[in-house]
Amino acid sequence: MSRVYRVYFAPLSVMGAILLSTQAMAAITPKSDTPDGHKKRNSKNARLPNKVVSNKTDIASTDEERLTVSGHGFNTMHQSVGLSRMPQDVMHTPQNINVVPQALMRQQNVKSLDEALRNVPGVTASIGEGAGGMNGDQFLIRGFQAQNDIYEDGLRDFGVYSRDSFNFDSVSVIKGPSSEVFGNGTTGGAINMVTKAPTLKNLSAAYFSGVSASYYRGTLDFNKKINDSTAFRITGMGDEHNVVGRDYIYSHRWGVAPSLAFGLGKRATLILQYMHQQENSVPDFGVPVVKKPGNSSSGPITEYGIRRTNWYGTDSDQNATNDNMETARFSYKLNKHITFYDDLRGGEYYRTFAASKATCDATCTANYFSGKEAWVARAGPKGAGNATGPYPGSSMAPLPYEQKSWSVQNVATMVADFNTGFLKHQVVAGFDIERVNDVRSQSTYTRNKPYANLVNPNPYVGDLNLVPGDSNTAGLVSLGALGAKSHSNGYGFDTGIFLFDQIWFTKWLSVKGGFRWDRWKTAYNMTGGDVSKNPDIHLKDTSNVFNPNVSLIATPDEHQTYYFTWASSTTPMGMYVTNGSVPIRPGTNSFASPEKSQLYEVGAKYSILHDRLGATISLFRLDKGNAINMDPVTGEAQGSSDRQRNQGLELSVGGIILPGWNVSATYALYDSSTLASGTAANVGKKVQYVPHNQATLWSVYNAFPTKPYNIAFGGGLTWRQGVWLDAGNTARVPANLDFSAVISHRFNEHWKISMNGYNLANRLNYQSLFSNRATPSAGRMFLGEVSVAY
């Protein structure tokens, strides 16, 4: 049974009801079923939540609407994780899970996955690079690579692109190793996007945004009930914008996501989905990191007088992506004890990419700090030399390339709830099969890419004469012993089985344990180029991995959960098929050995104030061995003998403080270190990209909600302490601090206007990081929105 709330909106505010936006909320009071005002809860469902929560709106009059919901949009404790393999809600899943709900994304006018994840502590955006230079969404969780751990509705999204939020219903970050659920990878955690699926409620909504940075954005959301169990939904997006505070950077993208659902509310349900997103943009690899004479560590050049607007790319740089995913999700409830799920997805990804990588070498740095003219190489360390002017420049890395990838994944799951004597069980079992293929062709420039003036860079360099790599083998980049090759192709094929059982000894005490076994087979081929000097290379690897996990869980009542979890994960070589320039390399030393990690976590979760407010606290220790690192020059995924540890405290709270006043806040305290390394000087140093402290806060209050002069206003901040950019702790970026705000007004039940302000202090922050560069974040920006819904 779901808790019932009475939600009063301003007159004509159906859009707020649809979106559960607390900008429109006036009062929330639990509907009492007992004399003390507390609604009784089915204890079985509290321990074994495995049901679909539905919303129901009943318009009682022109001045009042009544909405029946389970929990609240900002209290995510009773929200589904969004995966059939994780049938419990957030509260009863024994891991730290940060959820960015739809209500929060609407208030912040979130436009991308990257923006949504800024509400989650421990997530950092990184820049990929090298001969197969990566860009798009590249994240680290708790300081560890997670670019291969992005999921949509529980299925892996292998694409390398910037994901727009137009089809997101919510975004979750499941912290810590989750290999028993997701398979190989997930050292720091996994990111799962829950998409907007068809419902049995008609909806027509459109949103139009713009103001700063030539920003023009429109999205639509249309849902049509066809009959009592069938519905169609389509979402769409068009977005064109520049970036405040960064010269020459722009993005043009559009997307569409139709879906069709059969059997809603029935024993058998089938949801068919398609997603297409296309983008044409300019990649921003940021500014070089330099060491000022007399300083003990390096920092971004923009910390020493260089304008934050400076972009060191060229007019040849481009990022064109075309991404498609087809998904079928089927569920069948055999009886009250057993439910079957089968999720199938195919994906096709196309990418044309060319970028510039600014390098200010020792001569460049010395010239700048001594007041002389300084020049930056735009093609990486090779060619940086001791240049004193814009020529001859360099034609070396990162090279342009074309990439074509495809993938298919099928996950079949059975969830069974049953008793054996006095013991209650929930068994989750199934198998997972996935295949991903990648083909890449390198191109080269026959004309050198001119150096850029450090103070006044000029992107207009003219035609650099782009040609296929085989016609200019001298321009190909050598990847060490692997040589210089013009073509590469590879695949990964994973077969996995998983099984875990949660056993209740009493109504409040249970243990959960299980495992996942995977056979990961990968191959990688490098061909073309000058084969007389660099013969073709064919590499392959097969890994059989076993990842167990166990949790002890106590639930004294439906409002609190306490847990201890131990889990392991494995990342074999070759995991980064689509988003690493060299996903596998010969087995020298430990380079071909899998990366392994262990998680120890103890935590507590609460849903209080009649489920209006949710809170979590967790203490964790995450150990990782044979850490995989990305080479700063080539972009190769390399194993190492390093053992790293990150441990700390994470707190979060979200929900309604008082009627009409919502809050979402998080805090993380991390203590990271390198326990062992082949480089003795790195032992004891902090793990790169891991902040010591990090926090977020967002709060909005809705005043006079039933009056024509209603207004909602609020805002918040995100703060990240400075982080080290390298394992030796010799390069560092300063702290990020971003203040944001929102104000909105509803004219009637259909129309609303709002204004969001971002980075109101216009601070110089750095969002995307890599070992030798950092990308300045956008400056002060305002974005107005007009929205309409029926």
Short mmCIF file of N, CA and C in Angstrom, two decimals, residues 436-508:
data_model
loop_
_atom_site.label_atom_id
_atom_site.label_comp_id
_atom_site.label_asym_id
_atom_site.label_seq_id
_atom_site.Cartn_x
_atom_site.Cartn_y
_atom_site.Cartn_z
N VAL A 436 29.97 -5.79 -27.91
CA VAL A 436 30.22 -4.44 -28.40
C VAL A 436 31.36 -4.50 -29.40
N ASN A 437 31.18 -3.84 -30.54
CA ASN A 437 32.19 -3.76 -31.60
C ASN A 437 32.55 -2.31 -31.87
N ASP A 438 33.81 -2.10 -32.21
CA ASP A 438 34.28 -0.74 -32.48
C ASP A 438 35.26 -0.75 -33.64
N VAL A 439 35.09 0.19 -34.58
CA VAL A 439 36.00 0.34 -35.71
C VAL A 439 36.40 1.81 -35.80
N ARG A 440 37.71 2.06 -35.90
CA ARG A 440 38.19 3.43 -35.95
C ARG A 440 39.21 3.59 -37.07
N SER A 441 39.10 4.72 -37.77
CA SER A 441 40.05 5.05 -38.83
C SER A 441 40.66 6.41 -38.53
N GLN A 442 41.99 6.43 -38.44
CA GLN A 442 42.69 7.68 -38.15
C GLN A 442 42.95 8.46 -39.44
N SER A 443 42.89 9.77 -39.32
CA SER A 443 43.30 10.67 -40.39
C SER A 443 44.48 11.48 -39.90
N THR A 444 45.15 12.14 -40.81
CA THR A 444 46.29 12.98 -40.44
C THR A 444 46.23 14.30 -41.19
N TYR A 445 46.95 15.28 -40.68
CA TYR A 445 47.12 16.54 -41.38
C TYR A 445 48.48 16.52 -42.08
N THR A 446 48.51 16.94 -43.33
CA THR A 446 49.80 17.04 -44.01
C THR A 446 50.46 18.38 -43.75
N ARG A 447 49.67 19.37 -43.32
CA ARG A 447 50.23 20.67 -42.95
C ARG A 447 50.25 20.77 -41.43
N ASN A 448 51.32 21.34 -40.91
CA ASN A 448 51.47 21.43 -39.47
C ASN A 448 50.39 22.33 -38.87
N LYS A 449 49.96 21.96 -37.68
CA LYS A 449 49.00 22.77 -36.93
C LYS A 449 49.80 23.88 -36.24
N PRO A 450 49.59 25.14 -36.62
CA PRO A 450 50.42 26.22 -36.06
C PRO A 450 50.28 26.34 -34.56
N TYR A 451 51.36 26.81 -33.93
CA TYR A 451 51.30 27.09 -32.51
C TYR A 451 50.32 28.24 -32.27
N ALA A 452 49.83 28.32 -31.02
CA ALA A 452 48.93 29.41 -30.63
C ALA A 452 49.65 30.34 -29.67
N ASN A 453 49.39 31.62 -29.83
CA ASN A 453 49.90 32.57 -28.86
C ASN A 453 49.21 32.34 -27.53
N LEU A 454 49.97 32.19 -26.47
CA LEU A 454 49.41 31.86 -25.17
C LEU A 454 48.42 32.91 -24.68
N VAL A 455 48.72 34.17 -24.94
CA VAL A 455 47.89 35.26 -24.43
C VAL A 455 46.72 35.53 -25.36
N ASN A 456 46.96 35.52 -26.68
CA ASN A 456 45.92 35.83 -27.66
C ASN A 456 45.87 34.74 -28.73
N PRO A 457 45.31 33.59 -28.43
CA PRO A 457 45.28 32.49 -29.41
C PRO A 457 44.33 32.81 -30.57
N ASN A 458 44.72 32.36 -31.75
CA ASN A 458 43.91 32.56 -32.95
C ASN A 458 43.52 31.19 -33.49
N PRO A 459 42.22 30.87 -33.54
CA PRO A 459 41.82 29.54 -33.99
C PRO A 459 41.81 29.38 -35.50
N TYR A 460 41.93 30.49 -36.24
CA TYR A 460 41.77 30.43 -37.69
C TYR A 460 43.13 30.12 -38.33
N VAL A 461 43.36 28.86 -38.58
CA VAL A 461 44.65 28.40 -39.08
C VAL A 461 44.59 28.00 -40.55
N GLY A 462 43.41 28.01 -41.15
CA GLY A 462 43.29 27.64 -42.55
C GLY A 462 43.24 26.13 -42.75
N ASP A 463 43.29 25.75 -43.99
CA ASP A 463 43.18 24.34 -44.36
C ASP A 463 44.46 23.59 -43.98
N LEU A 464 44.32 22.58 -43.12
CA LEU A 464 45.47 21.78 -42.71
C LEU A 464 45.63 20.53 -43.57
N ASN A 465 44.76 20.38 -44.57
CA ASN A 465 44.80 19.27 -45.52
C ASN A 465 44.68 17.93 -44.81
N LEU A 466 43.47 17.61 -44.44
CA LEU A 466 43.17 16.36 -43.77
C LEU A 466 43.13 15.22 -44.79
N VAL A 467 43.89 14.16 -44.54
CA VAL A 467 43.95 13.02 -45.46
C VAL A 467 43.86 11.72 -44.65
N PRO A 468 43.47 10.61 -45.29
CA PRO A 468 43.48 9.32 -44.58
C PRO A 468 44.87 8.98 -44.06
N GLY A 469 44.91 8.28 -42.94
CA GLY A 469 46.19 7.98 -42.31
C GLY A 469 47.13 7.19 -43.19
N ASP A 470 46.61 6.28 -44.02
CA ASP A 470 47.48 5.45 -44.85
C ASP A 470 48.19 6.26 -45.93
N SER A 471 47.66 7.42 -46.28
CA SER A 471 48.31 8.23 -47.31
C SER A 471 49.36 9.17 -46.74
N ASN A 472 49.50 9.20 -45.42
CA ASN A 472 50.50 10.03 -44.77
C ASN A 472 50.95 9.34 -43.50
N THR A 473 51.62 8.21 -43.67
CA THR A 473 51.99 7.39 -42.52
C THR A 473 52.95 8.09 -41.57
N ALA A 474 53.71 9.07 -42.09
CA ALA A 474 54.65 9.78 -41.23
C ALA A 474 53.92 10.64 -40.20
N GLY A 475 52.66 10.95 -40.46
CA GLY A 475 51.91 11.79 -39.53
C GLY A 475 51.17 11.01 -38.46
N LEU A 476 51.21 9.68 -38.53
CA LEU A 476 50.52 8.87 -37.53
C LEU A 476 51.26 8.90 -36.19
N VAL A 477 50.53 8.74 -35.13
CA VAL A 477 51.12 8.78 -33.79
C VAL A 477 51.56 7.39 -33.37
N SER A 478 52.77 7.30 -32.87
CA SER A 478 53.28 6.03 -32.38
C SER A 478 52.86 5.83 -30.94
N LEU A 479 52.23 4.68 -30.68
CA LEU A 479 51.81 4.34 -29.33
C LEU A 479 52.83 3.39 -28.70
N GLY A 480 54.01 3.89 -28.51
CA GLY A 480 55.07 3.10 -27.90
C GLY A 480 55.39 1.87 -28.71
N ALA A 481 55.46 0.74 -28.02
CA ALA A 481 55.80 -0.52 -28.69
C ALA A 481 54.72 -0.98 -29.65
N LEU A 482 53.53 -0.40 -29.57
CA LEU A 482 52.44 -0.79 -30.46
C LEU A 482 52.59 -0.17 -31.85
N GLY A 483 53.42 0.85 -31.96
CA GLY A 483 53.67 1.45 -33.26
C GLY A 483 52.61 2.47 -33.67
N ALA A 484 52.76 2.96 -34.91
CA ALA A 484 51.86 3.96 -35.47
C ALA A 484 50.97 3.29 -36.51
N LYS A 485 49.69 3.21 -36.23
CA LYS A 485 48.76 2.50 -37.11
C LYS A 485 47.59 3.42 -37.48
N SER A 486 47.03 3.16 -38.64
CA SER A 486 45.96 4.02 -39.15
C SER A 486 44.57 3.48 -38.87
N HIS A 487 44.45 2.19 -38.59
CA HIS A 487 43.13 1.59 -38.36
C HIS A 487 43.18 0.73 -37.10
N SER A 488 42.05 0.68 -36.44
CA SER A 488 41.93 -0.22 -35.29
C SER A 488 40.50 -0.73 -35.23
N ASN A 489 40.37 -1.92 -34.75
CA ASN A 489 39.05 -2.48 -34.52
C ASN A 489 39.14 -3.48 -33.38
N GLY A 490 38.04 -3.62 -32.67
CA GLY A 490 38.04 -4.54 -31.55
C GLY A 490 36.64 -4.87 -31.12
N TYR A 491 36.55 -5.84 -30.24
CA TYR A 491 35.25 -6.21 -29.71
C TYR A 491 35.41 -6.71 -28.29
N GLY A 492 34.30 -6.69 -27.58
CA GLY A 492 34.22 -7.32 -26.28
C GLY A 492 32.96 -8.15 -26.23
N PHE A 493 33.06 -9.35 -25.68
CA PHE A 493 31.91 -10.24 -25.57
C PHE A 493 31.86 -10.79 -24.15
N ASP A 494 30.74 -10.52 -23.49
CA ASP A 494 30.61 -10.90 -22.09
C ASP A 494 29.42 -11.83 -21.91
N THR A 495 29.64 -12.91 -21.19
CA THR A 495 28.56 -13.81 -20.78
C THR A 495 28.60 -13.89 -19.27
N GLY A 496 27.49 -13.54 -18.64
CA GLY A 496 27.46 -13.53 -17.19
C GLY A 496 26.22 -14.17 -16.62
N ILE A 497 26.37 -14.77 -15.46
CA ILE A 497 25.22 -15.29 -14.71
C ILE A 497 25.30 -14.70 -13.30
N PHE A 498 24.14 -14.44 -12.73
CA PHE A 498 24.12 -13.84 -11.39
C PHE A 498 23.03 -14.49 -10.56
N LEU A 499 23.28 -14.53 -9.26
CA LEU A 499 22.34 -15.12 -8.31
C LEU A 499 22.59 -14.51 -6.95
N PHE A 500 21.55 -13.98 -6.33
CA PHE A 500 21.67 -13.59 -4.94
C PHE A 500 20.33 -13.74 -4.24
N ASP A 501 20.43 -13.96 -2.94
CA ASP A 501 19.26 -14.29 -2.13
C ASP A 501 19.28 -13.43 -0.88
N GLN A 502 18.15 -12.80 -0.60
CA GLN A 502 17.99 -12.08 0.66
C GLN A 502 17.09 -12.91 1.55
N ILE A 503 17.56 -13.21 2.76
CA ILE A 503 16.84 -14.09 3.68
C ILE A 503 16.50 -13.31 4.94
N TRP A 504 15.20 -13.27 5.28
CA TRP A 504 14.73 -12.60 6.49
C TRP A 504 14.62 -13.62 7.62
N PHE A 505 15.43 -13.43 8.66
CA PHE A 505 15.35 -14.29 9.84
C PHE A 505 14.20 -13.84 10.74
N THR A 506 13.99 -12.52 10.77
CA THR A 506 12.84 -11.93 11.46
C THR A 506 12.29 -10.85 10.55
N LYS A 507 11.25 -10.17 11.00
CA LYS A 507 10.70 -9.09 10.18
C LYS A 507 11.69 -7.94 9.98
N TRP A 508 12.66 -7.85 10.89
CA TRP A 508 13.56 -6.69 10.84
C TRP A 508 15.01 -7.04 10.54
#
